[in-house]
Amino acid sequence: MALERAVRAKLASKRDPDQDAEAQEWIEIVLGKKFPKGQLYEDVLRDGVILCEVMNKLKPGAIPKINTSGGQFKLMENINNFQRALKDYGVPDLDVFQTTDLWDKKDLAQVTTTLFALGRTTYKHPEWKGPWLGPKPSDEHKRDFSEEQLKAGQTIIGLQAGSNKGASQSGQNIGASRKILLGK
């Protein structure tokens, strides 16, 4: 029991309340409604209903059926449907939280990280006009160099290679210092 409390405390320390608040605000703006007063962020998200609604706002019809009742397995199915829709939307698998991270409240920091990954992915969907969450991902800037330019670069030694001008080991005392014993 003590170990479980220690693990929960460690995971809770990874959470950033500011990021949770930012993710919550983004969800509220996307859905056009506030979280119920007095309920915690993780409790509102736990059944997956809100997450599915967000996904359907971003991509209409992404999750055709959202379970609002029917017991634990039906509600956990919402989370699984949300995760599947995330991946279809373009969120990398690496950024998607595990179902137990949310349902059992094991790693809520990862849930928020997933929401930020979703928010970044919306930048890549021109049909979505905002709001966005997190910084805009950079675009690839491919460069094409001619053979002549590539060969010219081979003759230059960059400053990153450093210089040995004036380098010596003079004055360096490497290892143990010399011991001088005076005999009597």
Coordinates of C-alpha atoms in Angstrom, one line a residue:
M1 CA 0.0 0.0 0.0
A2 CA 2.8 2.4 0.9
L3 CA 4.6 1.6 -2.4
E4 CA 1.4 2.4 -4.4
R5 CA 1.1 5.7 -2.6
A6 CA 4.8 6.5 -3.4
V7 CA 4.3 5.6 -7.1
R8 CA 1.2 7.8 -7.2
A9 CA 3.1 10.7 -5.6
K10 CA 5.9 10.4 -8.0
L11 CA 3.6 10.4 -11.0
A12 CA 1.7 13.3 -9.6
S13 CA 4.9 15.3 -9.3
K14 CA 5.4 15.0 -13.1
R15 CA 2.1 16.9 -13.7
D16 CA 2.2 20.5 -14.5
P17 CA -1.0 22.2 -13.3
D18 CA -0.5 25.1 -15.8
Q19 CA -0.4 22.6 -18.7
D20 CA -3.5 20.9 -17.3
A21 CA -5.3 24.2 -17.1
E22 CA -4.2 25.2 -20.6
A23 CA -5.5 21.8 -22.0
Q24 CA -8.7 22.3 -20.1
E25 CA -9.2 25.8 -21.5
W26 CA -8.5 24.6 -25.0
I27 CA -11.1 21.8 -24.6
E28 CA -13.7 24.3 -23.2
I29 CA -13.1 26.6 -26.2
V30 CA -13.3 23.8 -28.8
L31 CA -16.5 22.5 -27.3
G32 CA -18.0 25.9 -26.4
K33 CA -18.8 24.8 -22.8
K34 CA -17.2 24.8 -19.4
F35 CA -16.2 21.9 -17.3
P36 CA -18.7 21.3 -14.5
K37 CA -18.0 23.4 -11.4
G38 CA -16.3 21.6 -8.6
Q39 CA -15.1 18.6 -10.7
L40 CA -11.4 17.9 -11.2
Y41 CA -9.8 17.9 -14.6
E42 CA -9.1 14.2 -14.5
D43 CA -12.6 13.3 -13.3
V44 CA -14.2 15.1 -16.2
L45 CA -12.0 13.4 -18.7
R46 CA -12.1 9.9 -17.1
D47 CA -15.1 8.4 -18.9
G48 CA -13.8 9.6 -22.4
V49 CA -17.0 11.4 -23.3
I50 CA -15.5 14.9 -23.4
L51 CA -12.5 13.5 -25.3
C52 CA -14.7 11.9 -28.0
E53 CA -16.7 15.1 -28.3
V54 CA -13.4 17.1 -28.9
M55 CA -12.4 14.6 -31.5
N56 CA -15.8 14.9 -33.3
K57 CA -15.4 18.7 -33.3
L58 CA -12.0 18.5 -34.9
K59 CA -13.0 15.8 -37.4
P60 CA -16.8 15.4 -37.6
G61 CA -17.9 11.8 -37.4
A62 CA -14.5 10.5 -36.2
I63 CA -16.3 8.7 -33.4
P64 CA -19.8 7.8 -34.4
K65 CA -21.0 6.4 -31.1
I66 CA -20.2 7.8 -27.7
N67 CA -21.2 5.7 -24.7
T68 CA -22.7 7.8 -21.8
S69 CA -23.7 4.8 -19.7
G70 CA -23.4 1.0 -19.6
G71 CA -20.7 0.5 -17.1
Q72 CA -17.0 0.6 -16.9
F73 CA -16.2 -1.3 -20.1
K74 CA -18.5 0.9 -22.2
L75 CA -16.9 4.0 -20.8
M76 CA -13.4 2.6 -21.3
E77 CA -14.4 1.9 -24.9
N78 CA -14.8 5.7 -25.3
I79 CA -11.2 6.1 -24.4
N80 CA -10.1 3.4 -26.8
N81 CA -12.2 5.0 -29.6
F82 CA -10.6 8.4 -28.8
Q83 CA -7.1 6.9 -29.1
R84 CA -7.9 5.2 -32.4
A85 CA -9.4 8.5 -33.8
L86 CA -6.2 10.4 -32.6
K87 CA -4.0 8.1 -34.5
D88 CA -6.2 8.4 -37.6
Y89 CA -6.0 12.2 -37.2
G90 CA -2.2 12.0 -37.4
V91 CA -1.1 12.0 -33.7
P92 CA 2.0 9.8 -33.5
D93 CA 1.5 6.5 -31.6
L94 CA 4.3 7.5 -29.3
D95 CA 2.3 10.5 -28.0
V96 CA -0.9 8.6 -27.2
F97 CA -1.5 7.7 -23.5
Q98 CA -2.5 4.2 -22.3
T99 CA -6.1 3.7 -21.3
T100 CA -5.2 3.0 -17.7
D101 CA -3.2 6.3 -17.5
L102 CA -6.6 8.0 -17.6
W103 CA -9.1 5.4 -16.3
D104 CA -7.0 4.4 -13.3
K105 CA -5.4 7.9 -13.0
K106 CA -2.0 6.4 -13.2
D107 CA -0.3 9.0 -15.4
L108 CA -2.4 12.1 -16.0
A109 CA 0.7 14.0 -17.2
Q110 CA 0.7 11.7 -20.2
V111 CA -2.9 12.4 -20.8
T112 CA -2.2 16.1 -21.0
T113 CA 0.8 15.4 -23.2
T114 CA -1.5 13.6 -25.6
L115 CA -3.9 16.5 -25.6
F116 CA -1.0 18.8 -26.5
A117 CA 0.1 16.4 -29.3
L118 CA -3.5 16.6 -30.6
G119 CA -3.5 20.4 -30.4
R120 CA -0.2 20.5 -32.4
T121 CA -1.6 18.1 -35.0
T122 CA -4.5 20.4 -35.7
Y123 CA -2.1 22.8 -37.3
K124 CA -1.6 20.2 -40.1
H125 CA -5.3 20.2 -40.8
P126 CA -6.2 23.3 -42.9
E127 CA -9.9 22.6 -42.4
W128 CA -9.5 23.4 -38.7
K129 CA -9.6 27.1 -38.1
G130 CA -8.6 27.0 -34.5
P131 CA -8.1 27.3 -31.6
W132 CA -4.8 25.4 -31.4
L133 CA -3.0 24.0 -28.4
G134 CA 0.8 24.3 -28.1
P135 CA 3.4 25.6 -30.5
K136 CA 3.0 25.2 -34.2
P137 CA 5.2 22.3 -35.5
S138 CA 8.0 23.3 -37.8
D139 CA 7.7 22.5 -41.5
E140 CA 10.4 20.7 -43.4
H141 CA 12.7 23.0 -45.2
K142 CA 14.4 20.8 -47.8
R143 CA 17.5 22.2 -49.5
D144 CA 18.9 21.1 -52.8
F145 CA 22.7 21.7 -53.3
S146 CA 24.5 21.3 -56.6
E147 CA 27.4 18.9 -56.9
E148 CA 29.7 22.0 -57.3
Q149 CA 28.4 23.4 -54.0
L150 CA 28.9 20.1 -52.2
K151 CA 32.5 19.7 -53.5
A152 CA 33.3 23.3 -52.5
G153 CA 32.3 22.5 -48.9
Q154 CA 34.7 19.6 -48.7
T155 CA 37.8 21.9 -48.9
I156 CA 36.8 24.1 -46.0
I157 CA 37.6 23.2 -42.4
G158 CA 34.9 24.6 -40.3
L159 CA 35.4 26.4 -37.0
Q160 CA 33.7 23.6 -35.3
A161 CA 36.8 21.5 -35.9
G162 CA 38.7 23.9 -33.7
S163 CA 42.3 25.0 -34.0
N164 CA 45.5 23.8 -32.5
K165 CA 47.4 27.0 -33.1
G166 CA 49.7 27.7 -30.2
A167 CA 48.6 24.5 -28.4
S168 CA 51.0 22.8 -26.2
Q169 CA 51.0 20.9 -22.9
S170 CA 53.3 23.3 -21.3
G171 CA 52.3 24.0 -17.8
Q172 CA 50.0 21.0 -17.7
N173 CA 50.2 18.9 -14.6
I174 CA 48.6 15.6 -15.5
G175 CA 48.3 12.9 -12.9
A176 CA 49.9 12.9 -9.5
S177 CA 52.3 15.6 -8.7
R178 CA 56.0 14.8 -8.4
K179 CA 57.2 14.0 -5.0
I180 CA 60.7 15.0 -4.0
L181 CA 62.2 13.3 -1.0
L182 CA 65.1 14.9 0.7
G183 CA 67.4 12.4 2.3
K184 CA 69.2 13.0 5.6

